[in-house]
Coordinates of C-alpha atoms in Angstrom, one line a residue:
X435 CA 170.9 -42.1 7.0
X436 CA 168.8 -44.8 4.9
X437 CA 166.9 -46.9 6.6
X438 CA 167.5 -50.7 6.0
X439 CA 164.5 -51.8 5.6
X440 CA 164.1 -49.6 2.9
X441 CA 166.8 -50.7 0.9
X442 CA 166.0 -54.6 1.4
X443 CA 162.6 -53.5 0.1
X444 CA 163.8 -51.3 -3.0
X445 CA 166.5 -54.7 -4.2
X446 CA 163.7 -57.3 -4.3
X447 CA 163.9 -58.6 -0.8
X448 CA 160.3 -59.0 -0.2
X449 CA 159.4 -60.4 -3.8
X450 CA 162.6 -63.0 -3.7
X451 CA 161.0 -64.2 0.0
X452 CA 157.7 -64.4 -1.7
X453 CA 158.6 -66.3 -3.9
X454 CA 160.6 -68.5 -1.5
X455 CA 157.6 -69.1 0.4
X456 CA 155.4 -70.6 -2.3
X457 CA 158.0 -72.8 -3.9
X458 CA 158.4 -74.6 -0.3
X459 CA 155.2 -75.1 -0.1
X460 CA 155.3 -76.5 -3.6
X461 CA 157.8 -79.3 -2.4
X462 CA 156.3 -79.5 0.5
X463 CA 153.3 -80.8 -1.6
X464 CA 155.1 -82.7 -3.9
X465 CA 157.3 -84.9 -1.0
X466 CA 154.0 -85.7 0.2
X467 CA 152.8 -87.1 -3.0
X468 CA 156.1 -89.0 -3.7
X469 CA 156.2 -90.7 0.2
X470 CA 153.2 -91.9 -1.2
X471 CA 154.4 -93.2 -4.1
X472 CA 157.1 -94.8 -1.9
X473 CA 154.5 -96.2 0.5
X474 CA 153.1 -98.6 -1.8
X475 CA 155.7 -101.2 -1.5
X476 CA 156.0 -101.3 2.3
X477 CA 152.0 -102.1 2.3
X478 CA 152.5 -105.1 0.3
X479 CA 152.4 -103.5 -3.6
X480 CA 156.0 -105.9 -4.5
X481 CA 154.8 -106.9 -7.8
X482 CA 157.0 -105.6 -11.0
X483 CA 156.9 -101.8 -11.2
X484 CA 154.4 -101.2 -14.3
X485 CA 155.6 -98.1 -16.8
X486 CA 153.3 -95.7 -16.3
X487 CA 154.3 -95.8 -12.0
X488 CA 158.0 -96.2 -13.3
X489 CA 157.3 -92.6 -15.7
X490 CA 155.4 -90.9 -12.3
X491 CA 158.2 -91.7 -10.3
X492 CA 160.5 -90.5 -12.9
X493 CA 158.4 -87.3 -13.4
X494 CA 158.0 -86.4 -10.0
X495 CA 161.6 -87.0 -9.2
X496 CA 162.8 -84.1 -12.1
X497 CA 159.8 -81.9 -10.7
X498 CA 161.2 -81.8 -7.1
X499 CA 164.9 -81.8 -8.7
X500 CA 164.1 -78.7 -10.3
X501 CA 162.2 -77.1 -7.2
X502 CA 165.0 -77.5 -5.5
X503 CA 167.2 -76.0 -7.4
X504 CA 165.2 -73.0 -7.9
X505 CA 164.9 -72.8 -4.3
X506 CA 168.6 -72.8 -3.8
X507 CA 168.8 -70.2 -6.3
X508 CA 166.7 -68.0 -4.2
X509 CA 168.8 -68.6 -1.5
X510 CA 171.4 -67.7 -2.8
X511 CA 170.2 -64.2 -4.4
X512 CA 168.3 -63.8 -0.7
X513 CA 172.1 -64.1 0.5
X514 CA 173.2 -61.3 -2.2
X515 CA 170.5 -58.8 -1.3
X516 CA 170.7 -58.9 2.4
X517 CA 174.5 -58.4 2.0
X518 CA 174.0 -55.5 -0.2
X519 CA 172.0 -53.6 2.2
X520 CA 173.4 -53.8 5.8
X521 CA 171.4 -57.0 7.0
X522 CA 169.8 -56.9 10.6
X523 CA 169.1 -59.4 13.1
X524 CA 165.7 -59.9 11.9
X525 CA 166.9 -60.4 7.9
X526 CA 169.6 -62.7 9.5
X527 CA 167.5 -65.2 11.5
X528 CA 165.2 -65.2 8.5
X529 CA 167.8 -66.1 5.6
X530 CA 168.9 -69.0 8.5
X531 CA 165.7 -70.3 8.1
X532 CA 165.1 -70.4 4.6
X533 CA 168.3 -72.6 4.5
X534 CA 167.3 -74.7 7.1
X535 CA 164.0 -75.5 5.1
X536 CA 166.2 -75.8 2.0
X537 CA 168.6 -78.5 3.8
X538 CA 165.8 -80.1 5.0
X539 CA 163.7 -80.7 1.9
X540 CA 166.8 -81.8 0.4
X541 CA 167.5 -84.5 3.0
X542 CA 164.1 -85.6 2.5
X543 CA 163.6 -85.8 -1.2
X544 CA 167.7 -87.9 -0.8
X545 CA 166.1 -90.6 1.6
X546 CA 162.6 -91.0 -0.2
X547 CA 164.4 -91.4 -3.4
X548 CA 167.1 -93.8 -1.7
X549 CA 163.9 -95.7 0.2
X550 CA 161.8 -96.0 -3.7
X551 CA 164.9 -97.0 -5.2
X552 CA 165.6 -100.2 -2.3
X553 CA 162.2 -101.1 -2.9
X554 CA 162.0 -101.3 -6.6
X555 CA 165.2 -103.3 -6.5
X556 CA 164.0 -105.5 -4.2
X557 CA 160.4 -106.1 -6.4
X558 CA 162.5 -106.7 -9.4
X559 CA 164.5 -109.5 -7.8
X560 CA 161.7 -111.1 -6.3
X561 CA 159.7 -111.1 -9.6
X562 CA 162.9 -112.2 -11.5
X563 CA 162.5 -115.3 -8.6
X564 CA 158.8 -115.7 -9.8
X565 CA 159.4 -116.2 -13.4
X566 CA 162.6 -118.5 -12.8
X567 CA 160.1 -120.6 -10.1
X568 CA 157.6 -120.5 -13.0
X569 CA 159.7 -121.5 -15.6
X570 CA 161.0 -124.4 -13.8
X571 CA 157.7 -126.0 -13.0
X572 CA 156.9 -125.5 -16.8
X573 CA 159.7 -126.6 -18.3
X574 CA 160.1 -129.9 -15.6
X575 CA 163.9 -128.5 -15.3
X576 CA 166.2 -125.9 -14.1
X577 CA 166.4 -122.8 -16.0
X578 CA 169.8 -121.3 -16.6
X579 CA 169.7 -118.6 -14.1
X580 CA 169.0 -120.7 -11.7
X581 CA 171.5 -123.3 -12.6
X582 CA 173.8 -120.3 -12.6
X583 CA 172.8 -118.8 -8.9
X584 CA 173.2 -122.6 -7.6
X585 CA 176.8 -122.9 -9.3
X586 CA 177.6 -119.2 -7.9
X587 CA 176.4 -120.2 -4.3
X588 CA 178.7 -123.7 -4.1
X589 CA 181.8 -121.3 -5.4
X590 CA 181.2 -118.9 -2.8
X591 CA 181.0 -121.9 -0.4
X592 CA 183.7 -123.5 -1.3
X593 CA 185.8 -119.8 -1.0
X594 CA 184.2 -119.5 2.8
X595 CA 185.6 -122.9 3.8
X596 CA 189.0 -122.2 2.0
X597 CA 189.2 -119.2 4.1
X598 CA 188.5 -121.0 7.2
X599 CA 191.3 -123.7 6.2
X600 CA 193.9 -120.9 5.6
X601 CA 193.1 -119.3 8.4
X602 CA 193.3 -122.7 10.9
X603 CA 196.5 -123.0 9.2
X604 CA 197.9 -119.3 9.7
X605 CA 197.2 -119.5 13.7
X606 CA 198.9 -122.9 13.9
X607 CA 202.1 -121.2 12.4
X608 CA 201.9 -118.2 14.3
X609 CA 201.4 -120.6 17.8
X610 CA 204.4 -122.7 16.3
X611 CA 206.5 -119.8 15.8
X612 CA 205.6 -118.5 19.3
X613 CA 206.5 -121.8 20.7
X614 CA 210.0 -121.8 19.0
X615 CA 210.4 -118.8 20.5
X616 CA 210.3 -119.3 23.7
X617 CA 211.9 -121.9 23.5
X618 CA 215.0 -120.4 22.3
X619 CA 214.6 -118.1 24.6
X620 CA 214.8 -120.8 27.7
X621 CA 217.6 -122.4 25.6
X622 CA 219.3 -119.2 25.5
X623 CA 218.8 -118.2 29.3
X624 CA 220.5 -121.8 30.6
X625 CA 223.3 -121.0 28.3
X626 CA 223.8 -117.3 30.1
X627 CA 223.4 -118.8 33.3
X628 CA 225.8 -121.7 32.6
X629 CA 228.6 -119.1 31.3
X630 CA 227.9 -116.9 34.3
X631 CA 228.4 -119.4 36.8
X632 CA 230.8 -121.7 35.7
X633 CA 231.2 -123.6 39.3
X634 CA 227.7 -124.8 39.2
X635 CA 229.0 -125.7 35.8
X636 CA 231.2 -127.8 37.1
X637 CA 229.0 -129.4 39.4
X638 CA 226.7 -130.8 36.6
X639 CA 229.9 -132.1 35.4
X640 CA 230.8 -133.9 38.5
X641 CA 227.5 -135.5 39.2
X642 CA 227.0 -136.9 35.4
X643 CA 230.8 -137.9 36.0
X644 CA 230.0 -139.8 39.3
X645 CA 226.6 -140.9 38.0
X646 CA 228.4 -142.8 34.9
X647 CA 231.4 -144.1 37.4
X648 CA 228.6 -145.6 39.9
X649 CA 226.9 -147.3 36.6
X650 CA 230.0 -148.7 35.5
X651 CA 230.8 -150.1 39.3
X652 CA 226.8 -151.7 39.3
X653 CA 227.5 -153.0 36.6
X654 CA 230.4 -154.5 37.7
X655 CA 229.1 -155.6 40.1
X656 CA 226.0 -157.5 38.4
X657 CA 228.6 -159.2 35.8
X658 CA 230.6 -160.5 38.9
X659 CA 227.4 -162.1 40.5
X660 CA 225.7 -163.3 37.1
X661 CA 229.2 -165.3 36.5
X662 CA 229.5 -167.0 40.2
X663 CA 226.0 -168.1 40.1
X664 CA 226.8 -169.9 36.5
X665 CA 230.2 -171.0 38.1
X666 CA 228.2 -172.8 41.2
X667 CA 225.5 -174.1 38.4
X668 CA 228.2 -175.8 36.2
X669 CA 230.0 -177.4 39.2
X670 CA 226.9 -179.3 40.9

């Protein structure tokens, strides 16, 4: 029976976590140095990125690109040899780590990157600002960027109150058409009730009948003593 630790030793095992080790301590080194890159900006370095910091940044970026890679590459053949010779515990929890270093250098190197690239953005715009602010006091006028960011901002203001109009205008129809519907609902409900009971149908009928038949007899009534009292006028 072999003994595993032999084999891991005699298909590179040793030599492929060697050189594991020193190319994580090679990014390790070279994250540092591009935080610090990084770094200048949120200290108060937001002037215009000058080409040789724009070809570091570059440069570093492909240098900790490519150590990645190669360390994923290791990985991977760590993977292969460890499967090839009856892995242990030990081999295991030690391929798991390497991974977990991997993962993490890669999240890292993703949110510096992300963090440098935020920050140059935001230098550029507030440089292109400068030189708009400076060419307007030179030129006694309003440059064409600036006349075009103005026009921009009064379109996008004029959209924003659009929106709010449309919108007033979208719950007043849906309260309307809420409204009509209840009210055809009531309407509806009388008429049920109305066909269900037809004697208190009948009863409305009677009282609007009696109500009209007691105006026509006040009436009447009024006419009669307007045209005595005209009577009794005349014959004094």
């Amino acid at each position: 029976m072999t003994d595993p630790n032999l084999d891991l030793q005699e298909s590179g095992w040793e030599e492929l976590r060697k050189d594991a080790r020193k190319i994580e301590g090679d990014l390790d080194v070279k994250l540092s140095s591009y935080a610090k890159l990084g770094s200048r900006f949120t200290q108060g370095d937001t002037g215009s990125p000058t080409l040789g910091s724009s070809r570091s940044w570059k440069s570093m970026e492909i240098e900790i690109q490519s150590l990645l890679e190669k360390l994923l590459d290791i990985n991977d053949a760590m993977s292969r040899c460890a499967a090839s010779a009856a892995p242990t515990t030990s081999v295991t929890q030690k391929l798991a780590r390497h991974r977990d270093i991997l993962h993490e250098f890669t999240q890292e190197f993703r949110r510096i990157k992300g963090n440098i690239s935020s920050m140059r953005e935001q230098a550029e715009l507030l440089s292109s600002v400068r030189d708009d602010i400076s060419e307007f006091k030179a030129s006694g006028g309003m440059s064409p960027r600036m006349q075009l960011l103005r026009e921009r901002a009064a379109i996008h203001g004029n959209i924003a109150h659009i929106d709010d109009v449309i919108n007033q205008a979208q719950t007043t129809r849906a309260v309307l058409g809420s409204q009509r519907a209840l009210f055809g609902d009531v309407q509806g409900k009388v008429k049920v009730l109305s066909d269900k009971f037809p004697v208190i149908r009948g009863l409305l009928g009677s009282i609007r009948r009696r109500r009209s038949r007691d105006t026509l007899i006040l009436s009447a009534v009024i006419a009669g003593c307007t045209l005595f009292l005209i009577i009794y006028w005349l014959s004094k």
